[in-house]
Short mmCIF file of C-alpha atoms in Angstrom, two decimals:
data_model
loop_
_atom_site.label_atom_id
_atom_site.label_comp_id
_atom_site.label_asym_id
_atom_site.label_seq_id
_atom_site.Cartn_x
_atom_site.Cartn_y
_atom_site.Cartn_z
CA UNK A 1 -32.52 3.50 54.27
CA UNK A 2 -31.45 1.40 57.35
CA UNK A 3 -32.29 2.97 60.70
CA UNK A 4 -29.42 7.15 61.34
CA UNK A 5 -29.40 6.87 64.25
CA UNK A 6 -26.73 3.39 63.00
CA UNK A 7 -25.50 4.21 60.15
CA UNK A 8 -23.97 7.63 62.88
CA UNK A 9 -22.87 5.07 65.50
CA UNK A 10 -21.37 3.13 62.48
CA UNK A 11 -19.36 6.11 61.35
CA UNK A 12 -21.21 5.16 57.45
CA UNK A 13 -20.22 9.17 56.71
CA UNK A 14 -21.68 8.31 52.15
CA UNK A 15 -25.37 6.79 53.93
CA UNK A 16 -25.16 9.89 56.23
CA UNK A 17 -25.09 12.77 53.62
CA UNK A 18 -27.46 10.69 51.70
CA UNK A 19 -29.87 11.27 54.32
CA UNK A 20 -29.15 14.55 55.26
CA UNK A 21 -29.82 15.69 51.49
CA UNK A 22 -33.12 14.11 51.25
CA UNK A 23 -34.92 17.24 53.41
CA UNK A 24 -37.74 16.10 55.21
CA UNK A 25 -34.89 14.34 57.33
CA UNK A 26 -34.63 15.93 60.78
CA UNK A 27 -30.36 16.10 61.65
CA UNK A 28 -31.88 17.57 65.09
CA UNK A 29 -34.32 13.98 65.76
CA UNK A 30 -33.62 12.08 68.54
CA UNK A 31 -33.83 8.66 69.32
CA UNK A 32 -36.18 7.02 72.17
CA UNK A 33 -33.20 7.96 75.08
CA UNK A 34 -33.06 11.98 73.29
CA UNK A 35 -30.16 10.73 71.66
CA UNK A 36 -29.55 12.83 69.00
CA UNK A 37 -26.84 12.39 65.76
CA UNK A 38 -24.57 14.67 67.72
CA UNK A 39 -24.02 12.81 70.45
CA UNK A 40 -23.43 9.48 69.04
CA UNK A 41 -21.21 10.12 66.07
CA UNK A 42 -19.36 12.59 69.23
CA UNK A 43 -19.77 9.52 71.83
CA UNK A 44 -18.22 7.43 69.05
CA UNK A 45 -15.96 9.72 67.73
CA UNK A 46 -16.98 10.15 64.24
CA UNK A 47 -14.68 13.70 62.87
CA UNK A 48 -16.10 14.10 59.47
CA UNK A 49 -20.01 13.47 60.17
CA UNK A 50 -19.98 16.23 63.75
CA UNK A 51 -18.22 17.83 61.65
CA UNK A 52 -21.52 17.16 58.64
CA UNK A 53 -24.43 17.95 60.73
CA UNK A 54 -23.17 21.04 62.46
CA UNK A 55 -22.80 22.53 59.20
CA UNK A 56 -26.04 21.65 58.30
CA UNK A 57 -27.09 23.33 61.72
CA UNK A 58 -27.65 20.03 64.06
CA UNK A 59 -28.03 21.87 67.64
CA UNK A 60 -24.36 21.83 69.27
CA UNK A 61 -25.76 22.20 73.30
CA UNK A 62 -29.16 19.92 72.46
CA UNK A 63 -29.36 17.59 75.36
CA UNK A 64 -30.13 13.39 75.94
CA UNK A 65 -32.60 12.62 78.96
CA UNK A 66 -29.87 12.53 80.82
CA UNK A 67 -29.62 16.19 79.67
CA UNK A 68 -26.19 15.50 78.88
CA UNK A 69 -24.92 16.99 75.33
CA UNK A 70 -22.29 15.84 72.89
CA UNK A 71 -19.04 17.53 74.77
CA UNK A 72 -20.53 15.26 77.68
CA UNK A 73 -19.65 12.18 75.38
CA UNK A 74 -17.06 13.28 73.89
CA UNK A 75 -15.70 14.43 76.40
CA UNK A 76 -15.80 10.71 78.92
CA UNK A 77 -14.64 9.23 75.84
CA UNK A 78 -11.44 11.34 75.70
CA UNK A 79 -12.62 12.58 71.61
CA UNK A 80 -10.27 15.58 71.98
CA UNK A 81 -10.18 16.36 68.06
CA UNK A 82 -13.79 16.80 68.69
CA UNK A 83 -14.73 18.47 71.89
CA UNK A 84 -12.21 21.16 70.22
CA UNK A 85 -15.38 21.19 67.21
CA UNK A 86 -17.91 21.84 69.67
CA UNK A 87 -16.85 24.16 71.46
CA UNK A 88 -15.12 26.19 67.95
CA UNK A 89 -18.55 25.93 67.62
CA UNK A 90 -20.08 27.73 70.85
CA UNK A 91 -20.72 24.57 72.73
CA UNK A 92 -22.00 24.84 76.57
CA UNK A 93 -18.80 24.27 78.53
CA UNK A 94 -20.27 24.06 82.04
CA UNK A 95 -23.25 22.28 81.04
CA UNK A 96 -24.08 20.94 83.72
CA UNK A 97 -26.33 16.78 83.47
CA UNK A 98 -28.54 15.81 86.04
CA UNK A 99 -26.06 14.73 88.27
CA UNK A 100 -24.42 18.53 88.28
CA UNK A 101 -21.24 16.94 86.79
CA UNK A 102 -20.26 19.48 83.45
CA UNK A 103 -17.73 18.13 80.58
CA UNK A 104 -14.65 18.55 83.50
CA UNK A 105 -16.13 16.67 85.35
CA UNK A 106 -16.19 13.52 82.42
CA UNK A 107 -12.35 14.47 81.55
CA UNK A 108 -11.61 14.44 84.60
CA UNK A 109 -13.05 10.75 86.20
CA UNK A 110 -11.29 9.55 83.01
CA UNK A 111 -8.06 10.90 83.03
CA UNK A 112 -8.56 12.36 80.23
CA UNK A 113 -5.97 14.85 81.46
CA UNK A 114 -5.34 17.08 78.00
CA UNK A 115 -8.88 17.49 76.87
CA UNK A 116 -9.85 18.74 80.84
CA UNK A 117 -6.84 20.83 79.98
CA UNK A 118 -8.54 22.19 76.69
CA UNK A 119 -11.61 22.14 78.54
CA UNK A 120 -10.05 24.88 81.70
CA UNK A 121 -7.96 27.08 78.68
CA UNK A 122 -11.78 27.58 76.91
CA UNK A 123 -13.16 28.32 80.20
CA UNK A 124 -14.17 25.22 83.02
CA UNK A 125 -15.50 26.24 85.72
CA UNK A 126 -12.62 23.86 88.08
CA UNK A 127 -14.04 24.96 91.48
CA UNK A 128 -18.45 24.00 89.87
CA UNK A 129 -19.84 21.66 92.33
CA UNK A 130 -22.32 18.55 91.31
CA UNK A 131 -24.98 16.34 93.15
CA UNK A 132 -22.59 15.14 95.29
CA UNK A 133 -20.77 18.07 95.94
CA UNK A 134 -17.83 17.00 94.32
CA UNK A 135 -15.68 19.14 91.80
CA UNK A 136 -13.59 18.29 89.25
CA UNK A 137 -10.85 18.14 90.57
CA UNK A 138 -12.29 15.92 93.37
CA UNK A 139 -12.59 14.05 90.23
CA UNK A 140 -9.08 13.66 88.65
CA UNK A 141 -6.01 12.44 90.61
CA UNK A 142 -3.73 14.46 92.49
CA UNK A 143 -1.04 15.06 89.78
CA UNK A 144 -4.24 16.41 87.55
CA UNK A 145 -5.82 17.92 89.93
CA UNK A 146 -2.56 19.84 90.92
CA UNK A 147 -1.61 20.76 87.58
CA UNK A 148 -5.41 21.65 86.50
CA UNK A 149 -5.86 24.07 89.94
CA UNK A 150 -2.23 25.66 89.01
CA UNK A 151 -4.11 26.47 85.46
CA UNK A 152 -7.27 27.77 86.41
CA UNK A 153 -5.42 30.57 88.97
CA UNK A 154 -3.55 31.46 85.98
CA UNK A 155 -6.91 32.37 83.78
CA UNK A 156 -8.02 33.95 87.05
CA UNK A 157 -10.84 31.59 88.50
CA UNK A 158 -11.98 32.15 92.26
CA UNK A 159 -11.24 28.87 92.88
CA UNK A 160 -14.05 28.51 95.62
CA UNK A 161 -16.49 26.23 95.46
CA UNK A 162 -19.54 26.96 93.24
CA UNK A 163 -22.04 25.55 95.11
CA UNK A 164 -24.43 23.35 92.26
CA UNK A 165 -27.64 25.16 91.63
CA UNK A 166 -30.30 23.13 89.74
CA UNK A 167 -31.30 25.89 86.65
CA UNK A 168 -33.75 23.21 85.30
CA UNK A 169 -36.82 26.10 85.95
CA UNK A 170 -35.46 27.57 83.56
CA UNK A 171 -35.50 25.49 81.25
CA UNK A 172 -33.05 26.57 79.50
CA UNK A 173 -31.79 23.38 78.45
CA UNK A 174 -33.47 21.99 75.04
CA UNK A 175 -33.56 18.45 74.26
CA UNK A 176 -33.56 16.61 70.72
CA UNK A 177 -36.92 16.62 68.73
CA UNK A 178 -39.32 13.87 68.36
CA UNK A 179 -38.12 12.34 65.63
CA UNK A 180 -41.98 11.55 65.24
CA UNK A 181 -42.67 14.63 63.61
CA UNK A 182 -40.75 15.25 61.03
CA UNK A 183 -42.57 12.02 60.19
CA UNK A 184 -46.31 12.74 59.17
CA UNK A 185 -47.57 14.72 56.56
CA UNK A 186 -51.27 14.53 55.73
CA UNK A 187 -52.71 14.60 59.18
CA UNK A 188 -56.67 14.65 60.54
CA UNK A 189 -57.63 18.30 61.18
CA UNK A 190 -59.42 16.49 64.65
CA UNK A 191 -55.73 15.87 65.98
CA UNK A 192 -55.22 19.64 65.82
CA UNK A 193 -56.68 22.18 69.38
CA UNK A 194 -56.85 25.25 68.02
CA UNK A 195 -56.22 27.96 70.73
CA UNK A 196 -56.12 31.33 69.94
CA UNK A 197 -56.93 33.12 66.83
CA UNK A 198 -54.07 35.47 66.29
CA UNK A 199 -54.33 37.10 62.60
CA UNK A 200 -56.67 37.30 59.79
CA UNK A 201 -54.27 37.94 56.97
CA UNK A 202 -54.78 37.91 52.97
CA UNK A 203 -53.72 34.25 52.23
CA UNK A 204 -55.83 33.30 55.23
CA UNK A 205 -56.91 32.77 58.98
CA UNK A 206 -53.57 31.41 61.40
CA UNK A 207 -54.06 30.15 64.98
CA UNK A 208 -51.93 29.24 67.34
CA UNK A 209 -52.66 25.41 68.56
CA UNK A 210 -51.40 22.26 69.67
CA UNK A 211 -49.95 19.21 67.66
CA UNK A 212 -48.71 15.92 69.38
CA UNK A 213 -47.91 18.21 71.95
CA UNK A 214 -45.62 21.15 70.83
CA UNK A 215 -46.65 24.59 69.67
CA UNK A 216 -48.09 25.55 66.64
CA UNK A 217 -48.96 28.14 64.22
CA UNK A 218 -52.50 26.00 61.42
CA UNK A 219 -53.14 28.70 57.97
CA UNK A 220 -56.17 28.07 57.23
CA UNK A 221 -56.47 28.54 52.73
CA UNK A 222 -58.66 31.31 52.58
CA UNK A 223 -60.30 30.23 49.50
CA UNK A 224 -63.54 31.03 47.68
CA UNK A 225 -64.28 27.28 46.81
CA UNK A 226 -61.99 24.42 47.31
CA UNK A 227 -62.18 21.81 44.45
CA UNK A 228 -61.01 18.93 43.81
CA UNK A 229 -58.46 20.29 41.86
CA UNK A 230 -57.04 22.70 44.46
CA UNK A 231 -57.15 19.58 47.47
CA UNK A 232 -54.98 18.06 44.69
CA UNK A 233 -52.03 20.20 44.19
CA UNK A 234 -52.26 21.21 47.09
CA UNK A 235 -51.49 16.84 48.06
CA UNK A 236 -48.48 17.57 45.78
CA UNK A 237 -46.88 20.62 46.40
CA UNK A 238 -46.75 20.74 50.23
CA UNK A 239 -44.41 17.51 50.49
CA UNK A 240 -41.37 20.11 48.57
CA UNK A 241 -41.71 22.78 51.93
CA UNK A 242 -41.50 19.62 55.11
CA UNK A 243 -37.42 20.96 54.92
CA UNK A 244 -36.16 20.36 57.91
CA UNK A 245 -32.03 19.34 57.15
CA UNK A 246 -30.83 23.36 57.53
CA UNK A 247 -31.15 25.69 60.74
CA UNK A 248 -32.00 28.76 58.04
CA UNK A 249 -35.25 27.56 56.88
CA UNK A 250 -38.39 26.77 59.27
CA UNK A 251 -40.03 23.93 57.51
CA UNK A 252 -44.46 22.71 57.02
CA UNK A 253 -44.69 19.97 59.74
CA UNK A 254 -47.95 18.93 58.38
CA UNK A 255 -50.67 19.36 56.58
CA UNK A 256 -54.76 18.56 56.70
CA UNK A 257 -56.33 18.59 53.11
CA UNK A 258 -59.87 17.69 54.28
CA UNK A 259 -61.50 20.10 52.18
CA UNK A 260 -62.97 22.65 52.10
CA UNK A 261 -60.29 22.85 54.45
CA UNK A 262 -56.83 23.06 53.52
CA UNK A 263 -54.28 23.65 56.71
CA UNK A 264 -50.44 24.11 56.76
CA UNK A 265 -49.18 23.86 60.44
CA UNK A 266 -45.47 24.93 61.32
CA UNK A 267 -44.11 25.29 64.98
CA UNK A 268 -45.27 28.42 66.95
CA UNK A 269 -42.30 30.71 66.95
CA UNK A 270 -42.80 32.89 70.01
CA UNK A 271 -41.28 36.14 68.42
CA UNK A 272 -42.97 36.22 65.46
CA UNK A 273 -41.77 37.64 62.25
CA UNK A 274 -38.53 39.64 61.47
CA UNK A 275 -41.30 42.44 60.43
CA UNK A 276 -42.80 42.12 63.52
CA UNK A 277 -38.99 42.71 65.47
CA UNK A 278 -38.49 45.64 63.15
CA UNK A 279 -41.06 47.34 63.23
CA UNK A 280 -43.14 46.29 66.50
CA UNK A 281 -43.04 46.18 70.42
CA UNK A 282 -40.83 42.75 71.17
CA UNK A 283 -37.71 44.95 73.04
CA UNK A 284 -35.79 42.71 70.83
CA UNK A 285 -32.71 45.45 70.33
CA UNK A 286 -32.01 44.83 67.23
CA UNK A 287 -28.02 46.67 66.91
CA UNK A 288 -25.78 46.78 64.24
CA UNK A 289 -24.03 42.67 64.43
CA UNK A 290 -27.76 41.34 65.24
CA UNK A 291 -28.42 43.00 61.68
CA UNK A 292 -25.75 41.71 60.03
CA UNK A 293 -26.62 37.96 61.86
CA UNK A 294 -29.93 38.22 60.26
CA UNK A 295 -28.56 39.24 57.30
CA UNK A 296 -26.31 36.11 57.20
CA UNK A 297 -28.69 33.78 58.47
CA UNK A 298 -31.83 34.69 55.62
CA UNK A 299 -28.58 34.93 52.67
CA UNK A 300 -27.34 30.98 53.88
CA UNK A 301 -31.57 30.31 54.36
CA UNK A 302 -31.32 31.41 50.69
CA UNK A 303 -28.32 29.85 48.98
CA UNK A 304 -30.14 26.51 49.99
CA UNK A 305 -33.60 27.50 48.57
CA UNK A 306 -31.22 27.78 45.42
CA UNK A 307 -29.11 24.92 45.18
CA UNK A 308 -32.46 23.09 44.97
CA UNK A 309 -33.64 22.14 41.64
CA UNK A 310 -35.54 22.38 40.97
CA UNK A 311 -36.54 25.58 42.74
CA UNK A 312 -38.75 26.50 45.29
CA UNK A 313 -41.53 28.02 43.45
CA UNK A 314 -43.61 31.38 44.46
CA UNK A 315 -41.57 31.70 47.32
CA UNK A 316 -41.25 35.74 47.88
CA UNK A 317 -39.19 37.24 50.19
CA UNK A 318 -39.72 39.99 52.75
CA UNK A 319 -39.47 40.57 56.20
CA UNK A 320 -42.73 39.16 57.14
CA UNK A 321 -41.61 35.73 55.01
CA UNK A 322 -38.91 35.11 58.63
CA UNK A 323 -39.21 34.25 61.47
CA UNK A 324 -37.29 34.77 64.67
CA UNK A 325 -36.17 31.12 66.38
CA UNK A 326 -34.80 31.78 69.98
CA UNK A 327 -32.55 28.66 70.20
CA UNK A 328 -32.24 29.33 74.22
CA UNK A 329 -29.73 25.43 73.67
CA UNK A 330 -27.12 28.13 73.01
CA UNK A 331 -26.74 29.51 76.27
CA UNK A 332 -23.84 29.83 78.84
CA UNK A 333 -26.75 30.21 81.66
CA UNK A 334 -22.99 30.38 83.32
CA UNK A 335 -20.98 33.09 81.01
CA UNK A 336 -21.92 36.57 83.89
CA UNK A 337 -23.31 38.37 80.33
CA UNK A 338 -26.65 36.96 80.32
CA UNK A 339 -27.08 37.54 84.57
CA UNK A 340 -29.63 39.58 85.50
CA UNK A 341 -29.71 41.09 89.25
CA UNK A 342 -32.80 38.71 89.83
CA UNK A 343 -31.33 35.45 88.66
CA UNK A 344 -33.31 35.20 85.20
CA UNK A 345 -31.07 34.53 81.58
CA UNK A 346 -31.14 37.33 80.39
CA UNK A 347 -29.07 39.47 77.68
CA UNK A 348 -30.22 36.55 75.17
CA UNK A 349 -30.86 38.70 71.89
CA UNK A 350 -27.17 37.14 70.08
CA UNK A 351 -28.93 33.69 70.29
CA UNK A 352 -31.70 34.40 67.94
CA UNK A 353 -31.69 32.82 64.72
CA UNK A 354 -33.49 34.34 61.19
CA UNK A 355 -35.05 31.19 59.22
CA UNK A 356 -37.43 31.65 56.49
CA UNK A 357 -40.51 30.47 56.40
CA UNK A 358 -42.27 28.05 54.16
CA UNK A 359 -45.37 27.80 55.42
CA UNK A 360 -46.34 31.55 53.90
CA UNK A 361 -44.84 29.50 49.44
CA UNK A 362 -47.92 30.85 47.79
CA UNK A 363 -49.21 27.54 46.84
CA UNK A 364 -50.35 27.68 43.05
CA UNK A 365 -53.64 28.01 42.65
CA UNK A 366 -53.84 30.74 45.31
CA UNK A 367 -54.86 33.80 45.65
CA UNK A 368 -54.07 33.50 42.01
CA UNK A 369 -52.44 36.94 39.57
CA UNK A 370 -52.40 38.88 43.26
CA UNK A 371 -49.38 40.56 44.27
CA UNK A 372 -49.37 41.32 48.51
CA UNK A 373 -46.04 42.97 48.81
CA UNK A 374 -44.62 44.68 45.87
CA UNK A 375 -42.36 46.98 48.04
CA UNK A 376 -40.00 43.98 48.67
CA UNK A 377 -40.27 42.25 45.06
CA UNK A 378 -37.74 43.60 42.06
CA UNK A 379 -38.81 46.01 39.56
CA UNK A 380 -39.11 42.88 36.61
CA UNK A 381 -40.85 40.57 39.55
CA UNK A 382 -43.53 43.62 39.00
CA UNK A 383 -43.55 44.15 34.96
CA UNK A 384 -43.18 39.86 33.13
CA UNK A 385 -45.11 36.93 33.41
CA UNK A 386 -43.81 34.65 36.18
CA UNK A 387 -41.75 32.02 33.76
CA UNK A 388 -39.80 34.69 32.31
CA UNK A 389 -38.27 35.96 35.50
CA UNK A 390 -35.09 35.15 36.89
CA UNK A 391 -35.89 34.23 39.71
CA UNK A 392 -32.81 33.69 41.70
CA UNK A 393 -32.29 37.47 40.94
CA UNK A 394 -35.01 38.35 41.14
CA UNK A 395 -34.62 36.90 45.72
CA UNK A 396 -30.76 39.60 45.22
CA UNK A 397 -33.36 42.22 44.90
CA UNK A 398 -35.87 41.36 47.86
CA UNK A 399 -33.07 40.34 49.61
CA UNK A 400 -31.63 43.92 49.08
CA UNK A 401 -34.45 45.74 50.24
CA UNK A 402 -34.29 42.93 53.57
CA UNK A 403 -30.75 44.65 54.17
CA UNK A 404 -32.15 48.35 53.62
CA UNK A 405 -35.20 48.15 55.90
CA UNK A 406 -32.51 45.72 58.53
CA UNK A 407 -29.96 48.52 58.86
CA UNK A 408 -32.39 51.36 58.92
CA UNK A 409 -35.53 50.11 60.94
CA UNK A 410 -37.65 50.78 58.27
CA UNK A 411 -40.66 50.04 56.30
CA UNK A 412 -39.64 49.87 52.55
CA UNK A 413 -42.03 52.78 50.46
CA UNK A 414 -44.18 52.88 54.41
CA UNK A 415 -45.98 56.67 52.95
CA UNK A 416 -47.68 54.73 49.64
CA UNK A 417 -50.27 52.07 49.37
CA UNK A 418 -48.97 48.56 48.16
CA UNK A 419 -50.72 49.13 44.73
CA UNK A 420 -49.02 52.36 44.48
CA UNK A 421 -45.85 50.97 45.60
CA UNK A 422 -46.53 48.48 42.93
CA UNK A 423 -46.87 51.09 39.52
CA UNK A 424 -44.26 53.38 40.91
CA UNK A 425 -41.55 50.36 41.12
CA UNK A 426 -42.17 48.53 38.19
CA UNK A 427 -43.68 51.73 35.84
CA UNK A 428 -41.71 54.87 37.04
CA UNK A 429 -38.33 53.72 38.70
CA UNK A 430 -39.07 54.00 42.65
CA UNK A 431 -36.32 53.26 44.38
CA UNK A 432 -35.22 53.25 47.78
CA UNK A 433 -32.70 56.42 48.82
CA UNK A 434 -29.70 54.76 51.22
CA UNK A 435 -29.41 57.24 54.10
CA UNK A 436 -26.25 58.67 54.93
CA UNK A 437 -26.19 57.14 57.95
CA UNK A 438 -25.38 54.13 56.20
CA UNK A 439 -21.61 52.13 55.91
CA UNK A 440 -19.51 52.32 53.04
CA UNK A 441 -19.73 48.79 52.01
CA UNK A 442 -23.51 48.48 53.35
CA UNK A 443 -24.21 51.10 50.59
CA UNK A 444 -21.73 49.60 47.71
CA UNK A 445 -24.02 46.16 48.73
CA UNK A 446 -27.29 47.48 48.38
CA UNK A 447 -26.89 48.52 44.99
CA UNK A 448 -24.54 45.73 43.95
CA UNK A 449 -28.45 43.58 44.55
CA UNK A 450 -29.75 46.06 43.75
CA UNK A 451 -27.99 46.67 39.73
CA UNK A 452 -31.00 47.05 37.62
CA UNK A 453 -30.33 44.22 34.88
CA UNK A 454 -31.32 41.40 36.25
CA UNK A 455 -28.00 39.55 34.99
CA UNK A 456 -25.66 41.36 37.76
CA UNK A 457 -26.39 40.72 40.11
CA UNK A 458 -24.38 38.68 42.57
CA UNK A 459 -25.61 35.15 43.66
CA UNK A 460 -26.22 34.64 48.07
CA UNK A 461 -22.71 32.55 47.77
CA UNK A 462 -21.08 35.60 47.60
CA UNK A 463 -22.91 37.88 48.90
CA UNK A 464 -21.74 35.77 52.69
CA UNK A 465 -18.69 36.26 53.03
CA UNK A 466 -18.92 39.82 52.38
CA UNK A 467 -21.59 40.14 54.94
CA UNK A 468 -19.38 37.10 57.75
CA UNK A 469 -16.17 39.62 56.84
CA UNK A 470 -18.23 42.82 58.46
CA UNK A 471 -20.04 40.97 60.97
CA UNK A 472 -15.92 40.10 61.99
CA UNK A 473 -15.35 44.34 61.45
CA UNK A 474 -18.39 45.78 63.42
#
């Protein structure tokens, strides 16, 4: 297929959709000037492609080399329908580029009156000055400036000029990603710089390191002996873990297949796993609203994985296999909720995303017959052979345990060893007990998702609307 950036600029929605359906294609990659696909679609006015990209998880506030967001480009080109779409999807309305210009500066300069009014109605700051001490009103024709000034006053804005302030040092901008990252598959282990040994797990040694100037996590699989067959199976299985086209999936970036070392490489997440966030000391407050946001993220990721044919086997859903991503691109630093007394960014918890970690996949040749997280496993998954299990139903049970964990902040069956948990869940009917403090809606959902009959458990596409409705009313 031709260059995807060309197809987006041309507005070829069919080719873009086909390209997005290939899980190894990264929709947040940038071209040589760090224009993302969404930048180009917004600039050229291709509404359907913009919508497609946003629905697939394109970062709305990613910046190019000039620090322009997609909203800057849509405003400069007069693409009102795309401007409204971006605003609806939490675009940073007062984002500043390298010249200090906001999207409103561009709408005023190019005379897009309706867009300028839309921006002010949605909170764009009229008195924000750029590097050259010009406000959007200075860029507008007199009649537009008068109208916007009146509108801003009605909206309660203080019209005193806000001088330009360089915020680049805060590091809140997120550039579109280096397109080369998603094109690597097998790499030489000498290209990795192992910096810090993080932990030894049952599946291998985990290191934090650097690759291509990116923070990465490298997991060296623990094997008694790395045979030629192991190496071959590893090479066949790992490409399916490179899922770059969904915002709630954390892909495997690359691997090193150099026996005796089999290494899985993924992006470093500062907050670690959801288990760490819920039960560790990260300082993140997981309130009811945040818990529902995480649950929705995980359900969307699982819905996507369940839509794949064939499905990826051997991927157990637990809070240890869900990573928390801090997407600073979502932050509007001009919003008062982000301001702390010392001038630094605060209150970012709302901008955390849960992503299912594909690096926690269990390779077919690795730890055969061993179960390390029975607390999250469905009873039938502990009783039957893998080929006799309805994986989609078993995953729904695991999600219910995870939802219980989000709601209660409790480690399921924390007082028992993994072996005791496995035996009691499989043979003695041990189940989590739903405490009285949980809302009736969550309680009902847990019972539905943990139906003893696997065939009566819902699908993820059925529970996502329920969770979203709960979030709206919480």
